Amino acid sequence: MHPSTHPFIHPSSLHIDRLLALQAKVDEHSQAITRLKTIWSIVAAGIAFLAAALRDWPFGEK
């Protein structure tokens, strides 16, 4: 028997279950995006640090 036609399961509870599952996916994706932003922020900071260090590097000077 399909859950939506089950006499003891109210259709709105199925809707709530789907919404909760969707919310869990949204939270998971949000956390993944936050991790990516953090990683790219660290990479960008490293590049900026290297650029600043290389700018002050005395190339070929004695």
PDB file of N, CA and C in Angstrom:
ATOM      1  N   MET A   1       0.849  -1.183   0.000  1.00  0.00           N
ATOM      2  CA  MET A   1       0.000   0.000   0.000  1.00  0.00           C
ATOM      3  C   MET A   1       0.889   1.240   0.000  1.00  0.00           C
ATOM      4  N   HIS A   2       0.575   2.177  -0.846  1.00  0.00           N
ATOM      5  CA  HIS A   2       1.343   3.419  -0.918  1.00  0.00           C
ATOM      6  C   HIS A   2       1.086   4.240   0.337  1.00  0.00           C
ATOM      7  N   PRO A   3       2.120   4.868   0.901  1.00  0.00           N
ATOM      8  CA  PRO A   3       1.930   5.627   2.145  1.00  0.00           C
ATOM      9  C   PRO A   3       0.857   6.708   2.048  1.00  0.00           C
ATOM     10  N   SER A   4       0.682   7.303   0.866  1.00  0.00           N
ATOM     11  CA  SER A   4      -0.306   8.380   0.760  1.00  0.00           C
ATOM     12  C   SER A   4      -1.734   7.863   0.845  1.00  0.00           C
ATOM     13  N   THR A   5      -1.938   6.556   0.625  1.00  0.00           N
ATOM     14  CA  THR A   5      -3.285   5.981   0.716  1.00  0.00           C
ATOM     15  C   THR A   5      -3.468   5.164   1.984  1.00  0.00           C
ATOM     16  N   HIS A   6      -2.457   5.125   2.824  1.00  0.00           N
ATOM     17  CA  HIS A   6      -2.533   4.368   4.071  1.00  0.00           C
ATOM     18  C   HIS A   6      -3.547   5.044   4.992  1.00  0.00           C
ATOM     19  N   PRO A   7      -4.449   4.266   5.590  1.00  0.00           N
ATOM     20  CA  PRO A   7      -5.506   4.891   6.403  1.00  0.00           C
ATOM     21  C   PRO A   7      -5.012   5.524   7.702  1.00  0.00           C
ATOM     22  N   PHE A   8      -3.824   5.143   8.183  1.00  0.00           N
ATOM     23  CA  PHE A   8      -3.341   5.665   9.460  1.00  0.00           C
ATOM     24  C   PHE A   8      -2.278   6.746   9.312  1.00  0.00           C
ATOM     25  N   ILE A   9      -1.896   7.061   8.093  1.00  0.00           N
ATOM     26  CA  ILE A   9      -0.885   8.091   7.866  1.00  0.00           C
ATOM     27  C   ILE A   9      -1.561   9.281   7.203  1.00  0.00           C
ATOM     28  N   HIS A  10      -1.535  10.393   7.872  1.00  0.00           N
ATOM     29  CA  HIS A  10      -2.151  11.610   7.332  1.00  0.00           C
ATOM     30  C   HIS A  10      -1.248  12.184   6.239  1.00  0.00           C
ATOM     31  N   PRO A  11      -1.806  12.595   5.108  1.00  0.00           N
ATOM     32  CA  PRO A  11      -0.975  13.117   4.007  1.00  0.00           C
ATOM     33  C   PRO A  11      -0.082  14.285   4.405  1.00  0.00           C
ATOM     34  N   SER A  12      -0.538  15.119   5.342  1.00  0.00           N
ATOM     35  CA  SER A  12       0.295  16.257   5.738  1.00  0.00           C
ATOM     36  C   SER A  12       1.559  15.797   6.458  1.00  0.00           C
ATOM     37  N   SER A  13       1.498  14.653   7.150  1.00  0.00           N
ATOM     38  CA  SER A  13       2.704  14.158   7.817  1.00  0.00           C
ATOM     39  C   SER A  13       3.731  13.706   6.786  1.00  0.00           C
ATOM     40  N   LEU A  14       3.265  13.190   5.639  1.00  0.00           N
ATOM     41  CA  LEU A  14       4.193  12.826   4.566  1.00  0.00           C
ATOM     42  C   LEU A  14       4.839  14.076   3.995  1.00  0.00           C
ATOM     43  N   HIS A  15       4.054  15.127   3.878  1.00  0.00           N
ATOM     44  CA  HIS A  15       4.569  16.400   3.371  1.00  0.00           C
ATOM     45  C   HIS A  15       5.637  16.947   4.321  1.00  0.00           C
ATOM     46  N   ILE A  16       5.372  16.850   5.617  1.00  0.00           N
ATOM     47  CA  ILE A  16       6.341  17.318   6.617  1.00  0.00           C
ATOM     48  C   ILE A  16       7.624  16.494   6.528  1.00  0.00           C
ATOM     49  N   ASP A  17       7.488  15.179   6.346  1.00  0.00           N
ATOM     50  CA  ASP A  17       8.674  14.321   6.215  1.00  0.00           C
ATOM     51  C   ASP A  17       9.512  14.730   5.009  1.00  0.00           C
ATOM     52  N   ARG A  18       8.841  15.026   3.894  1.00  0.00           N
ATOM     53  CA  ARG A  18       9.577  15.455   2.693  1.00  0.00           C
ATOM     54  C   ARG A  18      10.265  16.795   2.934  1.00  0.00           C
ATOM     55  N   LEU A  19       9.572  17.690   3.632  1.00  0.00           N
ATOM     56  CA  LEU A  19      10.184  18.990   3.933  1.00  0.00           C
ATOM     57  C   LEU A  19      11.390  18.837   4.853  1.00  0.00           C
ATOM     58  N   LEU A  20      11.285  17.949   5.835  1.00  0.00           N
ATOM     59  CA  LEU A  20      12.416  17.725   6.738  1.00  0.00           C
ATOM     60  C   LEU A  20      13.599  17.117   5.992  1.00  0.00           C
ATOM     61  N   ALA A  21      13.322  16.194   5.068  1.00  0.00           N
ATOM     62  CA  ALA A  21      14.398  15.602   4.269  1.00  0.00           C
ATOM     63  C   ALA A  21      15.043  16.664   3.390  1.00  0.00           C
ATOM     64  N   LEU A  22      14.224  17.533   2.807  1.00  0.00           N
ATOM     65  CA  LEU A  22      14.750  18.615   1.975  1.00  0.00           C
ATOM     66  C   LEU A  22      15.588  19.577   2.812  1.00  0.00           C
ATOM     67  N   GLN A  23      15.115  19.891   4.020  1.00  0.00           N
ATOM     68  CA  GLN A  23      15.858  20.780   4.908  1.00  0.00           C
ATOM     69  C   GLN A  23      17.215  20.175   5.262  1.00  0.00           C
ATOM     70  N   ALA A  24      17.260  18.868   5.480  1.00  0.00           N
ATOM     71  CA  ALA A  24      18.529  18.199   5.791  1.00  0.00           C
ATOM     72  C   ALA A  24      19.495  18.323   4.614  1.00  0.00           C
ATOM     73  N   LYS A  25      18.979  18.168   3.386  1.00  0.00           N
ATOM     74  CA  LYS A  25      19.839  18.315   2.208  1.00  0.00           C
ATOM     75  C   LYS A  25      20.341  19.743   2.075  1.00  0.00           C
ATOM     76  N   VAL A  26      19.465  20.710   2.317  1.00  0.00           N
ATOM     77  CA  VAL A  26      19.866  22.117   2.241  1.00  0.00           C
ATOM     78  C   VAL A  26      20.956  22.410   3.266  1.00  0.00           C
ATOM     79  N   ASP A  27      20.782  21.907   4.483  1.00  0.00           N
ATOM     80  CA  ASP A  27      21.794  22.116   5.526  1.00  0.00           C
ATOM     81  C   ASP A  27      23.128  21.489   5.128  1.00  0.00           C
ATOM     82  N   GLU A  28      23.067  20.285   4.556  1.00  0.00           N
ATOM     83  CA  GLU A  28      24.290  19.596   4.131  1.00  0.00           C
ATOM     84  C   GLU A  28      25.000  20.391   3.038  1.00  0.00           C
ATOM     85  N   HIS A  29      24.242  20.873   2.072  1.00  0.00           N
ATOM     86  CA  HIS A  29      24.841  21.652   0.984  1.00  0.00           C
ATOM     87  C   HIS A  29      25.380  22.981   1.499  1.00  0.00           C
ATOM     88  N   SER A  30      24.676  23.584   2.446  1.00  0.00           N
ATOM     89  CA  SER A  30      25.136  24.841   3.029  1.00  0.00           C
ATOM     90  C   SER A  30      26.479  24.650   3.738  1.00  0.00           C
ATOM     91  N   GLN A  31      26.606  23.547   4.457  1.00  0.00           N
ATOM     92  CA  GLN A  31      27.870  23.262   5.144  1.00  0.00           C
ATOM     93  C   GLN A  31      28.988  23.029   4.138  1.00  0.00           C
ATOM     94  N   ALA A  32      28.679  22.349   3.042  1.00  0.00           N
ATOM     95  CA  ALA A  32      29.693  22.105   2.007  1.00  0.00           C
ATOM     96  C   ALA A  32      30.139  23.416   1.376  1.00  0.00           C
ATOM     97  N   ILE A  33      29.196  24.312   1.116  1.00  0.00           N
ATOM     98  CA  ILE A  33      29.533  25.615   0.533  1.00  0.00           C
ATOM     99  C   ILE A  33      30.390  26.413   1.505  1.00  0.00           C
ATOM    100  N   THR A  34      30.052  26.359   2.782  1.00  0.00           N
ATOM    101  CA  THR A  34      30.841  27.072   3.793  1.00  0.00           C
ATOM    102  C   THR A  34      32.266  26.539   3.834  1.00  0.00           C
ATOM    103  N   ARG A  35      32.417  25.203   3.747  1.00  0.00           N
ATOM    104  CA  ARG A  35      33.767  24.620   3.730  1.00  0.00           C
ATOM    105  C   ARG A  35      34.542  25.097   2.506  1.00  0.00           C
ATOM    106  N   LEU A  36      33.889  25.113   1.345  1.00  0.00           N
ATOM    107  CA  LEU A  36      34.568  25.578   0.128  1.00  0.00           C
ATOM    108  C   LEU A  36      34.989  27.037   0.256  1.00  0.00           C
ATOM    109  N   LYS A  37      34.099  27.868   0.810  1.00  0.00           N
ATOM    110  CA  LYS A  37      34.442  29.282   0.999  1.00  0.00           C
ATOM    111  C   LYS A  37      35.641  29.417   1.930  1.00  0.00           C
ATOM    112  N   THR A  38      35.669  28.611   2.981  1.00  0.00           N
ATOM    113  CA  THR A  38      36.787  28.660   3.925  1.00  0.00           C
ATOM    114  C   THR A  38      38.083  28.246   3.241  1.00  0.00           C
ATOM    115  N   ILE A  39      38.020  27.155   2.474  1.00  0.00           N
ATOM    116  CA  ILE A  39      39.221  26.682   1.772  1.00  0.00           C
ATOM    117  C   ILE A  39      39.724  27.745   0.811  1.00  0.00           C
ATOM    118  N   TRP A  40      38.818  28.324   0.009  1.00  0.00           N
ATOM    119  CA  TRP A  40      39.242  29.330  -0.967  1.00  0.00           C
ATOM    120  C   TRP A  40      39.734  30.599  -0.281  1.00  0.00           C
ATOM    121  N   SER A  41      39.189  30.938   0.883  1.00  0.00           N
ATOM    122  CA  SER A  41      39.690  32.094   1.629  1.00  0.00           C
ATOM    123  C   SER A  41      41.125  31.858   2.083  1.00  0.00           C
ATOM    124  N   ILE A  42      41.411  30.641   2.537  1.00  0.00           N
ATOM    125  CA  ILE A  42      42.775  30.305   2.961  1.00  0.00           C
ATOM    126  C   ILE A  42      43.719  30.341   1.765  1.00  0.00           C
ATOM    127  N   VAL A  43      43.275  29.783   0.626  1.00  0.00           N
ATOM    128  CA  VAL A  43      44.100  29.803  -0.588  1.00  0.00           C
ATOM    129  C   VAL A  43      44.372  31.246  -1.020  1.00  0.00           C
ATOM    130  N   ALA A  44      43.333  32.078  -1.016  1.00  0.00           N
ATOM    131  CA  ALA A  44      43.499  33.478  -1.419  1.00  0.00           C
ATOM    132  C   ALA A  44      44.449  34.212  -0.473  1.00  0.00           C
ATOM    133  N   ALA A  45      44.347  33.947   0.820  1.00  0.00           N
ATOM    134  CA  ALA A  45      45.250  34.580   1.784  1.00  0.00           C
ATOM    135  C   ALA A  45      46.686  34.134   1.536  1.00  0.00           C
ATOM    136  N   GLY A  46      46.871  32.859   1.227  1.00  0.00           N
ATOM    137  CA  GLY A  46      48.214  32.356   0.921  1.00  0.00           C
ATOM    138  C   GLY A  46      48.795  33.008  -0.319  1.00  0.00           C
ATOM    139  N   ILE A  47      47.970  33.162  -1.358  1.00  0.00           N
ATOM    140  CA  ILE A  47      48.434  33.817  -2.588  1.00  0.00           C
ATOM    141  C   ILE A  47      48.793  35.271  -2.312  1.00  0.00           C
ATOM    142  N   ALA A  48      47.959  35.956  -1.538  1.00  0.00           N
ATOM    143  CA  ALA A  48      48.243  37.357  -1.205  1.00  0.00           C
ATOM    144  C   ALA A  48      49.537  37.467  -0.400  1.00  0.00           C
ATOM    145  N   PHE A  49      49.739  36.539   0.532  1.00  0.00           N
ATOM    146  CA  PHE A  49      50.965  36.548   1.328  1.00  0.00           C
ATOM    147  C   PHE A  49      52.186  36.330   0.441  1.00  0.00           C
ATOM    148  N   LEU A  50      52.100  35.346  -0.462  1.00  0.00           N
ATOM    149  CA  LEU A  50      53.220  35.086  -1.373  1.00  0.00           C
ATOM    150  C   LEU A  50      53.481  36.280  -2.287  1.00  0.00           C
ATOM    151  N   ALA A  51      52.425  36.901  -2.778  1.00  0.00           N
ATOM    152  CA  ALA A  51      52.593  38.065  -3.649  1.00  0.00           C
ATOM    153  C   ALA A  51      53.284  39.199  -2.899  1.00  0.00           C
ATOM    154  N   ALA A  52      52.891  39.420  -1.654  1.00  0.00           N
ATOM    155  CA  ALA A  52      53.518  40.474  -0.854  1.00  0.00           C
ATOM    156  C   ALA A  52      54.977  40.129  -0.562  1.00  0.00           C
ATOM    157  N   ALA A  53      55.253  38.867  -0.276  1.00  0.00           N
ATOM    158  CA  ALA A  53      56.627  38.454   0.021  1.00  0.00           C
ATOM    159  C   ALA A  53      57.502  38.576  -1.223  1.00  0.00           C
ATOM    160  N   LEU A  54      56.973  38.168  -2.371  1.00  0.00           N
ATOM    161  CA  LEU A  54      57.758  38.240  -3.608  1.00  0.00           C
ATOM    162  C   LEU A  54      57.971  39.682  -4.058  1.00  0.00           C
ATOM    163  N   ARG A  55      57.010  40.538  -3.764  1.00  0.00           N
ATOM    164  CA  ARG A  55      57.141  41.944  -4.147  1.00  0.00           C
ATOM    165  C   ARG A  55      58.344  42.582  -3.433  1.00  0.00           C
ATOM    166  N   ASP A  56      58.549  42.186  -2.190  1.00  0.00           N
ATOM    167  CA  ASP A  56      59.644  42.758  -1.405  1.00  0.00           C
ATOM    168  C   ASP A  56      60.946  41.980  -1.566  1.00  0.00           C
ATOM    169  N   TRP A  57      60.933  40.898  -2.333  1.00  0.00           N
ATOM    170  CA  TRP A  57      62.115  40.066  -2.504  1.00  0.00           C
ATOM    171  C   TRP A  57      63.133  40.811  -3.372  1.00  0.00           C
ATOM    172  N   PRO A  58      64.361  40.904  -2.916  1.00  0.00           N
ATOM    173  CA  PRO A  58      65.372  41.636  -3.714  1.00  0.00           C
ATOM    174  C   PRO A  58      65.921  40.777  -4.854  1.00  0.00           C
ATOM    175  N   PHE A  59      65.250  40.807  -5.988  1.00  0.00           N
ATOM    176  CA  PHE A  59      65.678  39.994  -7.137  1.00  0.00           C
ATOM    177  C   PHE A  59      67.003  40.502  -7.699  1.00  0.00           C
ATOM    178  N   GLY A  60      67.980  39.623  -7.701  1.00  0.00           N
ATOM    179  CA  GLY A  60      69.250  39.923  -8.341  1.00  0.00           C
ATOM    180  C   GLY A  60      70.072  41.019  -7.687  1.00  0.00           C
ATOM    181  N   GLU A  61      69.673  41.504  -6.547  1.00  0.00           N
ATOM    182  CA  GLU A  61      70.445  42.569  -5.892  1.00  0.00           C
ATOM    183  C   GLU A  61      71.517  41.944  -5.018  1.00  0.00           C
ATOM    184  N   LYS A  62      72.664  42.613  -4.971  1.00  0.00           N
ATOM    185  CA  LYS A  62      73.755  42.108  -4.141  1.00  0.00           C
ATOM    186  C   LYS A  62      74.185  43.148  -3.153  1.00  0.00           C
TER     187      LYS A  62
END
